[in-house]
Coordinates of C-alpha atoms in Angstrom, one line a residue:
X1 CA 59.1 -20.6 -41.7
X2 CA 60.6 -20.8 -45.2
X3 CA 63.9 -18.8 -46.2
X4 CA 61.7 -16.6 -48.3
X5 CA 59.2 -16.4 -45.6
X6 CA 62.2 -15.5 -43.0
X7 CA 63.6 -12.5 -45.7
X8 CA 60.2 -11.3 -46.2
X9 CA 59.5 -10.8 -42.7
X10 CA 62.4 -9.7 -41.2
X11 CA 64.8 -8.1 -44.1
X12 CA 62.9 -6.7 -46.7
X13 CA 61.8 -3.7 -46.9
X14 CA 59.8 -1.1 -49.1
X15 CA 61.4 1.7 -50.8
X16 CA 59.3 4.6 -49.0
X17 CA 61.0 3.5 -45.7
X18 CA 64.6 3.6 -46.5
X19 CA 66.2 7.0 -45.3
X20 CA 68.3 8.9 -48.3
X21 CA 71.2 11.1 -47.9
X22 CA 70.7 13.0 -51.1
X23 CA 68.8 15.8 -52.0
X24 CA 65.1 14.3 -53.1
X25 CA 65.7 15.6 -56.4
X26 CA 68.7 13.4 -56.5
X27 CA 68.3 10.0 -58.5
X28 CA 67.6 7.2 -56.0
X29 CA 71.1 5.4 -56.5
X30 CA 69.0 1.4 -56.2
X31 CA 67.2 1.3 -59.0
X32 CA 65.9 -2.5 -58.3
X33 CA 66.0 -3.7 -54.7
X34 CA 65.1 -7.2 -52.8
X35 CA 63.1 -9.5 -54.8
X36 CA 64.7 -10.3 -58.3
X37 CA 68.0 -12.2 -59.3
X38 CA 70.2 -9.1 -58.7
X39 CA 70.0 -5.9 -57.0
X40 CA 70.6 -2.7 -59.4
X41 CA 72.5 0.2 -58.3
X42 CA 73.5 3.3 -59.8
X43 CA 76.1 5.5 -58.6
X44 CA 75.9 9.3 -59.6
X45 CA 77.8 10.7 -62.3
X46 CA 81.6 11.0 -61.9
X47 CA 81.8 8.7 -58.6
X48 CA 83.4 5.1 -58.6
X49 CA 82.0 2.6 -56.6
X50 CA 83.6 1.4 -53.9
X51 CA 83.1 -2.4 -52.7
X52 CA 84.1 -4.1 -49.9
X53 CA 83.2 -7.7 -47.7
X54 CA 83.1 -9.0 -44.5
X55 CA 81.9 -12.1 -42.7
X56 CA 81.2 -12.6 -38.8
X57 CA 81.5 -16.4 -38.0
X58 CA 80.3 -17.6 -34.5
X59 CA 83.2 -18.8 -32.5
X60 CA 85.8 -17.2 -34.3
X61 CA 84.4 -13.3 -34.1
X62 CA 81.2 -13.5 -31.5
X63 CA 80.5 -15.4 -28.7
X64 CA 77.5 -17.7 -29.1
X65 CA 75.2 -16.1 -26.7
X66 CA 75.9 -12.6 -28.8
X67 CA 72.9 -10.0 -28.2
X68 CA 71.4 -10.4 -30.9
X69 CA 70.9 -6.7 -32.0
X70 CA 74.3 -5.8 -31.1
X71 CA 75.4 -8.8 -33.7
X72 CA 73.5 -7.5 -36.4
X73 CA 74.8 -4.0 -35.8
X74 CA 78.7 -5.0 -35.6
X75 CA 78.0 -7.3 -38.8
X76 CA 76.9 -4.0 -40.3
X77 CA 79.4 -1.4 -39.0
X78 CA 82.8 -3.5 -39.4
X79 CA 81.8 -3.4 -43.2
X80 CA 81.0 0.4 -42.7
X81 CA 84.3 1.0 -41.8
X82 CA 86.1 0.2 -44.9
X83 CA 83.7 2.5 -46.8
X84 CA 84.9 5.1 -44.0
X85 CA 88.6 4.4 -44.7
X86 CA 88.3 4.9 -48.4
X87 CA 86.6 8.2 -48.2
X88 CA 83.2 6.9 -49.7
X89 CA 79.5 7.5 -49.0
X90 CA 77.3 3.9 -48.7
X91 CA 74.9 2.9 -51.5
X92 CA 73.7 -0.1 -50.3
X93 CA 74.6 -3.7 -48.5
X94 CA 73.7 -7.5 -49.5
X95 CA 73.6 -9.9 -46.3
X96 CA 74.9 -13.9 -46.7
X97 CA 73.0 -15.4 -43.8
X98 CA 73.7 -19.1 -42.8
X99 CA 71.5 -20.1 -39.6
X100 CA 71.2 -23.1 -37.3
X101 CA 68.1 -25.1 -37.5
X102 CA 66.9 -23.7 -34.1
X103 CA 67.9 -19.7 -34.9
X104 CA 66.1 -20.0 -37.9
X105 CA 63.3 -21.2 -35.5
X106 CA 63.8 -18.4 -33.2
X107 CA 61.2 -15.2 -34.4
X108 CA 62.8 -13.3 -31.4
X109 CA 65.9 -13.6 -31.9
X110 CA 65.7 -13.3 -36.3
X111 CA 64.0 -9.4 -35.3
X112 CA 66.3 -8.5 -32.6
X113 CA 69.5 -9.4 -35.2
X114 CA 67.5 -7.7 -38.4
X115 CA 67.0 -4.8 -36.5
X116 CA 70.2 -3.9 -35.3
X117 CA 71.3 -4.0 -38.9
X118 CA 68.7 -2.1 -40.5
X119 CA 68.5 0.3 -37.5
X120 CA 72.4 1.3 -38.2
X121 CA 71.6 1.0 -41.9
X122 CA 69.1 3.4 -41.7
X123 CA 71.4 5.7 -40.0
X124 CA 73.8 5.4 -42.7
X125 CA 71.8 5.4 -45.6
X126 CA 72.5 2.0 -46.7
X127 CA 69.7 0.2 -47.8
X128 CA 69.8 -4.0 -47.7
X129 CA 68.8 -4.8 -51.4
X130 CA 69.4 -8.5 -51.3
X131 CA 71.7 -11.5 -50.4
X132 CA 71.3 -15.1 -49.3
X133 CA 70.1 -17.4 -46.7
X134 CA 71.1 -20.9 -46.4
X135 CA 71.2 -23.5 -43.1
X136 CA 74.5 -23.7 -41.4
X137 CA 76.6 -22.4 -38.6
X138 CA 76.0 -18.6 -38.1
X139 CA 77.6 -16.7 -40.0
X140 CA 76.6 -13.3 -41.8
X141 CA 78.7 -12.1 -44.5
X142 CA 77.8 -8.4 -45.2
X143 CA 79.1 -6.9 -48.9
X144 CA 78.6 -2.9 -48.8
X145 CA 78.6 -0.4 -51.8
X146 CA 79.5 3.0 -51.4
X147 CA 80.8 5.9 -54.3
X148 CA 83.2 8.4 -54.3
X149 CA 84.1 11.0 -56.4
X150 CA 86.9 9.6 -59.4
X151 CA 90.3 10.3 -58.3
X152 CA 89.3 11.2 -54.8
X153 CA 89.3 7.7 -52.8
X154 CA 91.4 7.5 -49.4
X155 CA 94.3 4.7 -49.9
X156 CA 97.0 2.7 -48.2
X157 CA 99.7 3.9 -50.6
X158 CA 99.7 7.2 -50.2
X159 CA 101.5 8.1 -47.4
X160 CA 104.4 10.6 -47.6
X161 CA 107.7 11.0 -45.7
X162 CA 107.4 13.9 -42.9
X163 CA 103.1 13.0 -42.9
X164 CA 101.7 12.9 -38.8
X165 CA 99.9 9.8 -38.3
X166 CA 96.5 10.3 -36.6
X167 CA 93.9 7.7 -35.4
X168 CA 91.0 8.6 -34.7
X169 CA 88.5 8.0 -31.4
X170 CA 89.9 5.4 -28.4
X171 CA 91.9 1.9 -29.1
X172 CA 92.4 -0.8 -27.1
X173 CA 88.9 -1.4 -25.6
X174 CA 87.9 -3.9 -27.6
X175 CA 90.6 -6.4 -26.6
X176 CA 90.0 -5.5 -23.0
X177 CA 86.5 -6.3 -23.4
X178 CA 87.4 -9.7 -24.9
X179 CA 89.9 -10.8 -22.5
X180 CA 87.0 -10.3 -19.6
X181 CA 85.0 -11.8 -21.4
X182 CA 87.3 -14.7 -21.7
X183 CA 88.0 -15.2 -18.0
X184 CA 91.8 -13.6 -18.4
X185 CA 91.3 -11.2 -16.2
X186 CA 88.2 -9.4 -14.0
X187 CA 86.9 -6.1 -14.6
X188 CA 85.5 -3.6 -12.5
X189 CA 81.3 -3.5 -13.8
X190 CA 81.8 0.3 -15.2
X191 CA 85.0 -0.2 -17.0
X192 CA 83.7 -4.0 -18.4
X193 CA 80.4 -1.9 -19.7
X194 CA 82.4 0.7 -21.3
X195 CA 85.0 -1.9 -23.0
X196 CA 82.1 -4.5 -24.5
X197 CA 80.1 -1.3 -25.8
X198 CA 83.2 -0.9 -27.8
X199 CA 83.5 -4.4 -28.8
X200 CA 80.4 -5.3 -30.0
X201 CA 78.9 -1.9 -31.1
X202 CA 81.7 -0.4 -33.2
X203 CA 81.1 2.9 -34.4
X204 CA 82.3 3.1 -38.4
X205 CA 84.0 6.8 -39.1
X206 CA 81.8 7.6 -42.0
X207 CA 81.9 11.2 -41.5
X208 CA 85.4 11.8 -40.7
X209 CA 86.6 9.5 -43.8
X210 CA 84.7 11.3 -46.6
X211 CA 85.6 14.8 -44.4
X212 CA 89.2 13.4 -44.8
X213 CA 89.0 13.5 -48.4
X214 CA 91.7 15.9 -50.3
X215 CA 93.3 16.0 -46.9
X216 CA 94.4 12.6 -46.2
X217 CA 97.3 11.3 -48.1
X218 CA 96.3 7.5 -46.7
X219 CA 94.1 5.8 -44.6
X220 CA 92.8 2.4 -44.0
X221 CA 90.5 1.1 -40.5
X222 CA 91.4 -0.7 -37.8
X223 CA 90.2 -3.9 -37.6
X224 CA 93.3 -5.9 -36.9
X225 CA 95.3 -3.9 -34.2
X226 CA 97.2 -0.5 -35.0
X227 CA 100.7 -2.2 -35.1
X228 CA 99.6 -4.3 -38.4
X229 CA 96.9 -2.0 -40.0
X230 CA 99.3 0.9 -39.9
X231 CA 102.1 -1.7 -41.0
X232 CA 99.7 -2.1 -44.5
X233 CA 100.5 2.0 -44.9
X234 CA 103.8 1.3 -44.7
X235 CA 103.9 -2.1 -46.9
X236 CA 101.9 0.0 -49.6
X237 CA 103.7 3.4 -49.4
X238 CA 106.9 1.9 -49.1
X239 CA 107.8 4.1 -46.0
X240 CA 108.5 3.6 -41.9
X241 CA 106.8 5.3 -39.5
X242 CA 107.6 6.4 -35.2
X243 CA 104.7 6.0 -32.9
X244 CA 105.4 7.9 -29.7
X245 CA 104.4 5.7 -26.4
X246 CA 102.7 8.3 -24.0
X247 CA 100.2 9.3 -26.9
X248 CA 99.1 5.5 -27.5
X249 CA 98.5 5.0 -24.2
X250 CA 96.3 7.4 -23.5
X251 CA 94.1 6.1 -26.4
X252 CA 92.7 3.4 -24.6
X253 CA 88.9 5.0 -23.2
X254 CA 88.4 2.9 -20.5
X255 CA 91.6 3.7 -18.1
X256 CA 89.3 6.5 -16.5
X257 CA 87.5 3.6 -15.0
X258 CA 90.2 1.3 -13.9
X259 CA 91.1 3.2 -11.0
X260 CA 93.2 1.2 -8.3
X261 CA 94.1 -1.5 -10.6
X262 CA 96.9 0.1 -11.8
X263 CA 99.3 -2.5 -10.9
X264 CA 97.1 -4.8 -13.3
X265 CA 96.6 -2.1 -16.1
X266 CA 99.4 -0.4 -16.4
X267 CA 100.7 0.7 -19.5
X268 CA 103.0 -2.5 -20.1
X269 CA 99.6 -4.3 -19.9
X270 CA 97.8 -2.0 -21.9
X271 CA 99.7 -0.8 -24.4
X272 CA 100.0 -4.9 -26.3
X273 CA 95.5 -4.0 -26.6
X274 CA 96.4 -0.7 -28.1
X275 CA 99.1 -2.2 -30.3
X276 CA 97.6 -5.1 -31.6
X277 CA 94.4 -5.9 -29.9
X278 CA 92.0 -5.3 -32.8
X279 CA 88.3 -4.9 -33.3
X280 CA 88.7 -0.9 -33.1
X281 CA 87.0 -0.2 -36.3
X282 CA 88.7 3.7 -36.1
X283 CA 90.4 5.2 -38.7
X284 CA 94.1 5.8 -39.3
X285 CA 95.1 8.3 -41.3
X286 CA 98.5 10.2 -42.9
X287 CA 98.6 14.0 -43.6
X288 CA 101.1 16.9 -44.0
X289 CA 101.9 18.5 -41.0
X290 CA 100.5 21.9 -42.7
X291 CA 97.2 20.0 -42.9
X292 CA 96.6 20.0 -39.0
X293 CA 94.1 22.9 -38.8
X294 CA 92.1 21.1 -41.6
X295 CA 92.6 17.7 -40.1
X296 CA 90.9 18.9 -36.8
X297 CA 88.5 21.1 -38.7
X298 CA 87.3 18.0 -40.5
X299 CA 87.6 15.7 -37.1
X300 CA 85.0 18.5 -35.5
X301 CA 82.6 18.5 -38.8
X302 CA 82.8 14.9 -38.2
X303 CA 82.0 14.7 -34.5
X304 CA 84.5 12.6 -34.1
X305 CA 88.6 13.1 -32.3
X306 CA 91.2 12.7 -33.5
X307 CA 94.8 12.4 -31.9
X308 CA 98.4 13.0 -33.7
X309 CA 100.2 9.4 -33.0
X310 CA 103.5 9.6 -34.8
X311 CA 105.1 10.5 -38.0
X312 CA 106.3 8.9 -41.1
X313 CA 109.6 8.4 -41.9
X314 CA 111.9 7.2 -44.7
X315 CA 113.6 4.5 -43.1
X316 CA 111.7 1.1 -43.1
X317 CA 109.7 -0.3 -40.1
X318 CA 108.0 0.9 -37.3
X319 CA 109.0 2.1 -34.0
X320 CA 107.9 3.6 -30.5
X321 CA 109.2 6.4 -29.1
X322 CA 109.1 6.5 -25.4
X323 CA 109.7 9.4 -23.1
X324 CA 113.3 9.4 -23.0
X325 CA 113.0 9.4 -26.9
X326 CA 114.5 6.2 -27.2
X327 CA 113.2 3.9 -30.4
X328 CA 111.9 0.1 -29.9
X329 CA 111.1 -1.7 -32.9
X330 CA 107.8 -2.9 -33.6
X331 CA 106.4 -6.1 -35.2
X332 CA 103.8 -4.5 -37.7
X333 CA 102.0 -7.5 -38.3
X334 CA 97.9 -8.1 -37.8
X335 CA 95.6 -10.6 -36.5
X336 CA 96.0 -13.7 -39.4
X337 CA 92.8 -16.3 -39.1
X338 CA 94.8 -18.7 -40.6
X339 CA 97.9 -18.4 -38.2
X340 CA 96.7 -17.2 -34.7

């Protein structure tokens, strides 16, 4: 099969059979899709666009026996995400794909991996209109486009002194799945199920980041661990912020099926996945404490919870506060490829 024969079978697709958000009266925003030298988009009148890329590299962010469909989905959703954090609504997506001589070769395994990303694309609106295919290690590297109004776009530099922090869904399940996964420790079945849905089926905040907008003083996703990610709101805001301990831990989904491995999982064991695990692809998000109504208001439009985490503050750094309300500093620093 050649590379065009491979994107004509299993990427492209016709116009008719791309889901829409807008109203039908509204313009199609890809005016030119799959098949010429560039794709042409065309965001409605007073949006910017909002552009962002990510790359999955076997190895370093999957395993090499990956499901397939769950791969194409992730590769999809951790780009979502950043859409979600800036408040935007997706346009459209390009796919890099390098392949191995024998996935190339494999018809089963190209549809399972195109159809977890066009099933979630579909759900999102967020039609493929072109990108690359080359032979290689597996990797896919996933550019999205997305608009927002002007002036209106969720940032890392807006956070205020006195804002609550908020993060939304569960964190932490990701890295538990990973470290099963990697033999660091056993699972019971219900909780390992639980975790590795988490890991490798992220569910991007879409509707709770463009709900967020005029709320939100600052957001960003978190891809890296909440410890580092929230430390780039601080970096850009020039502010500090106090998480408290008991709320962080009970972020973490799958405790409800660890039951009677408490010694194991306890929150000093837990609380470093929370902190700095990564892979949650949630949102965290600043906002006035007289925004709290609207903040939940917007979580419930969204489907999606929410949970009050902390505070910012004025003096530099981050902390936990524990019960006793005792403050422990925190390195706010995120998963580096280049140095971990």
């Amino acid at each position: 099969m050649s590379e065009f024969d491979l994107i004509e079978r299993f990427f492209k697709r016709g116009a008719a059979s791309t889901p829409r958000l807008a109203a039908p009266e509204a313009p199609d925003p890809v005016a030119l899709g799959i098949g010429d030298d560039c794709a042409l988009l065309q965001p409605a009148p007073g949006m910017q666009l909002a552009v962002s890329t990510d790359m999955l590299v076997e190895s370093r962010h999957f395993f090499a026996d990956a499901d397939p469909a769950a791969l194409g989905h992730k590769a999809l959703a951790v780009n979502l995400s950043d859409l979600a954090a800036c408040g935007a609504e997706p346009l459209a997506c390009t796919l890099a794909l390098a392949l191995p001589p024998e996935r190339a070769r494999d018809e089963a395994w190209l549809g399972a991996l195109a159809g977890g990303l066009l099933t979630l694309a579909d759900a999102h609106c967020c039609p493929l209109v072109g990108g690359d295919t080359t032979a290689g290690p597996l990797t896919l590297c996933i550019t999205v486009f997305g608009q927002v109004p002007a002036g209106q776009a969720l940032r890392r530099d807006g956070a205020q002194v006195g804002d609550d922090l908020w993060v939304s869904g569960t964190l932490g399940d990701a890295r538990l799945a990973l470290g099963a996964l990697r033999g660091e420790f056993a699972l019971p079945p219900e909780a390992l199920a639980a975790a590795r849905l988490r890991l490798e089926r992220p569910t991007p905040r879409l509707a709770l980041g463009t709900a967020l907008r005029g709320i939100a003083h600052s957001a960003i996703d978190i891809s890296d661990g909440l410890a580092g990610d929230v430390g780039h709101i601080l970096k850009a805001s020039r502010v500090g912020a106090a998480i408290t301990a008991a709320t962080a831990f009970d972020l973490i989904a799958a405790r409800a099926y660890l039951t009677g491995t408490e010694g194991q999982f306890d929150s000093k064991h837990l609380l470093p996945f929370i902190l700095t695990g990564g892979d949650d692809y949630e949102l965290a998000f600043t906002a006035p404490p007289a925004a709290r109504a609207a903040v939940q208001a917007a979580a419930q439009r969204a489907a999606t919870p929410v949970t009050r985490i902390g505070r910012i503050e004025a003096e530099a750094g981050l902390r936990m506060i524990n019960a006793q309300g005792h403050s422990t500093p925190l390195a706010a620093r995120a998963f580096d490829h280049f140095a971990d």
